[in-house]
Amino acid sequence: MSQPNILTIRPDGPLQFEGDLTLQDADGNVLLQGNEAWLCRCGRSRDKPYCDGAHKHCGFTDPAVFEDTRGESLQSDSGHLTLIVKQNAMLLVKGPLTLVSRDGQSGSTRNRTALCRCGESKNKPFCDASHNACGFRG
């Protein structure tokens, strides 16, 4: 049995993915294939899409507690997960995923989602297209 795909939302910090994952750019080029990735969600990393710790110095705050009104019921949270870095935009996630908040209590499951990379979404960790207004690059 494969391990589950889990996204832990770190308070004031990165997105921590664990599972069977492939990270690719918008053109399909593989950036990482493995079982763990720490990705920037403050929008300030100099090594996007990866976290470089910039959130500690740029004033990024987010308590990592969320409500997911669009969660899905999945038969399994294991299987291959594809993370697609959209240029100057969101992180698209395709495949079974369990999202967990900092308290370990808030959570949901999804088969597809779009996550914020610019740090400006009013619905973190989810993308609300704020990257368009804030001029996010990466």
GROMACS .gro file of C-alpha atoms in nm:
model
  138
    1MET     CA    1   0.000   0.000   0.000
    2SER     CA    2   0.135   0.345  -0.090
    3GLN     CA    3   0.186   0.610   0.170
    4PRO     CA    4  -0.081   0.881   0.193
    5ASN     CA    5  -0.024   1.221   0.033
    6ILE     CA    6  -0.032   1.484   0.306
    7LEU     CA    7   0.001   1.861   0.287
    8THR     CA    8   0.079   2.021   0.622
    9ILE     CA    9   0.022   2.396   0.628
   10ARG     CA   10   0.299   2.539   0.848
   11PRO     CA   11   0.204   2.847   1.058
   12ASP     CA   12   0.368   3.158   0.910
   13GLY     CA   13   0.569   2.924   0.689
   14PRO     CA   14   0.580   2.689   0.391
   15LEU     CA   15   0.366   2.417   0.241
   16GLN     CA   16   0.506   2.078   0.346
   17PHE     CA   17   0.413   1.799   0.105
   18GLU     CA   18   0.473   1.433   0.186
   19GLY     CA   19   0.383   1.141  -0.039
   20ASP     CA   20   0.442   1.011  -0.389
   21LEU     CA   21   0.493   1.339  -0.572
   22THR     CA   22   0.624   1.502  -0.884
   23LEU     CA   23   0.684   1.877  -0.898
   24GLN     CA   24   0.684   2.025  -1.246
   25ASP     CA   25   0.677   2.360  -1.416
   26ALA     CA   26   0.390   2.477  -1.636
   27ASP     CA   27   0.559   2.325  -1.943
   28GLY     CA   28   0.573   1.980  -1.783
   29ASN     CA   29   0.945   1.983  -1.703
   30VAL     CA   30   1.011   1.779  -1.389
   31LEU     CA   31   1.169   1.989  -1.113
   32LEU     CA   32   1.154   1.724  -0.841
   33GLN     CA   33   1.039   1.368  -0.807
   34GLY     CA   34   1.035   1.222  -0.458
   35ASN     CA   35   0.844   1.192  -0.136
   36GLU     CA   36   0.884   1.535   0.025
   37ALA     CA   37   0.881   1.901  -0.081
   38TRP     CA   38   0.880   2.226   0.115
   39LEU     CA   39   0.734   2.498  -0.107
   40CYS     CA   40   0.714   2.874  -0.060
   41ARG     CA   41   0.378   3.031   0.017
   42CYS     CA   42   0.494   3.378   0.130
   43GLY     CA   43   0.589   3.479  -0.226
   44ARG     CA   44   0.933   3.607  -0.124
   45SER     CA   45   1.164   3.308  -0.168
   46ARG     CA   46   1.461   3.368  -0.397
   47ASP     CA   47   1.448   2.998  -0.486
   48LYS     CA   48   1.081   2.969  -0.593
   49PRO     CA   49   0.898   2.738  -0.589
   50TYR     CA   50   1.104   2.611  -0.295
   51CYS     CA   51   1.103   2.764   0.051
   52ASP     CA   52   1.430   2.936   0.142
   53GLY     CA   53   1.316   3.071   0.480
   54ALA     CA   54   1.227   3.418   0.350
   55HIS     CA   55   0.896   3.401   0.540
   56LYS     CA   56   1.092   3.449   0.864
   57HIS     CA   57   1.215   3.794   0.755
   58CYS     CA   58   0.944   3.940   0.532
   59GLY     CA   59   0.658   3.969   0.781
   60PHE     CA   60   0.450   3.687   0.636
   61THR     CA   61   0.185   3.574   0.880
   62ASP     CA   62  -0.081   3.308   0.850
   63PRO     CA   63  -0.202   3.094   1.140
   64ALA     CA   64  -0.240   2.788   0.913
   65VAL     CA   65  -0.597   2.726   1.019
   66PHE     CA   66  -0.846   2.704   0.737
   67GLU     CA   67  -1.196   2.600   0.648
   68ASP     CA   68  -1.242   2.401   0.331
   69THR     CA   69  -1.600   2.416   0.211
   70ARG     CA   70  -1.506   2.237  -0.112
   71GLY     CA   71  -1.339   1.928   0.034
   72GLU     CA   72  -1.415   1.594  -0.128
   73SER     CA   73  -1.468   1.242  -0.003
   74LEU     CA   74  -1.190   1.024  -0.146
   75GLN     CA   75  -1.169   0.646  -0.157
   76SER     CA   76  -0.798   0.673  -0.083
   77ASP     CA   77  -0.548   0.947  -0.002
   78SER     CA   78  -0.263   0.755  -0.162
   79GLY     CA   79  -0.159   0.749  -0.527
   80HIS     CA   80   0.056   0.976  -0.738
   81LEU     CA   81   0.043   1.350  -0.670
   82THR     CA   82   0.141   1.605  -0.935
   83LEU     CA   83   0.228   1.961  -0.831
   84ILE     CA   84   0.231   2.212  -1.117
   85VAL     CA   85   0.397   2.550  -1.068
   86LYS     CA   86   0.207   2.801  -1.280
   87GLN     CA   87   0.427   3.093  -1.389
   88ASN     CA   88   0.349   3.406  -1.184
   89ALA     CA   89   0.046   3.230  -1.038
   90MET     CA   90  -0.076   2.943  -0.823
   91LEU     CA   91   0.038   2.591  -0.747
   92LEU     CA   92  -0.199   2.339  -0.905
   93VAL     CA   93  -0.227   2.006  -0.726
   94LYS     CA   94  -0.364   1.698  -0.903
   95GLY     CA   95  -0.414   1.370  -0.723
   96PRO     CA   96  -0.541   1.249  -0.387
   97LEU     CA   97  -0.435   1.479  -0.104
   98THR     CA   98  -0.515   1.529   0.264
   99LEU     CA   99  -0.464   1.886   0.388
  100VAL     CA  100  -0.381   1.930   0.755
  101SER     CA  101  -0.366   2.255   0.954
  102ARG     CA  102  -0.122   2.340   1.230
  103ASP     CA  103  -0.355   2.214   1.500
  104GLY     CA  104  -0.385   1.878   1.329
  105GLN     CA  105  -0.761   1.910   1.364
  106SER     CA  106  -0.861   2.116   1.063
  107GLY     CA  107  -0.831   1.909   0.754
  108SER     CA  108  -0.989   1.809   0.430
  109THR     CA  109  -0.931   1.585   0.132
  110ARG     CA  110  -0.921   1.685  -0.231
  111ASN     CA  111  -0.840   1.538  -0.570
  112ARG     CA  112  -0.755   1.877  -0.725
  113THR     CA  113  -0.683   2.216  -0.577
  114ALA     CA  114  -0.508   2.547  -0.642
  115LEU     CA  115  -0.283   2.679  -0.366
  116CYS     CA  116  -0.155   3.032  -0.308
  117ARG     CA  117   0.214   3.104  -0.383
  118CYS     CA  118   0.206   3.485  -0.366
  119GLY     CA  119   0.121   3.513   0.004
  120GLU     CA  120  -0.166   3.755  -0.056
  121SER     CA  121  -0.472   3.528  -0.082
  122LYS     CA  122  -0.754   3.609   0.157
  123ASN     CA  123  -0.841   3.237   0.156
  124LYS     CA  124  -0.502   3.081   0.241
  125PRO     CA  125  -0.384   2.820   0.174
  126PHE     CA  126  -0.607   2.831  -0.134
  127CYS     CA  127  -0.553   3.062  -0.430
  128ASP     CA  128  -0.803   3.345  -0.478
  129ALA     CA  129  -0.619   3.500  -0.778
  130SER     CA  130  -0.459   3.774  -0.563
  131HIS     CA  131  -0.137   3.710  -0.759
  132ASN     CA  132  -0.291   3.912  -1.043
  133ALA     CA  133  -0.337   4.225  -0.830
  134CYS     CA  134  -0.011   4.210  -0.634
  135GLY     CA  135   0.219   4.161  -0.933
  136PHE     CA  136   0.359   3.829  -0.812
  137ARG     CA  137   0.654   3.696  -1.011
  138GLY     CA  138   0.789   3.347  -0.983
   0.00000   0.00000   0.00000
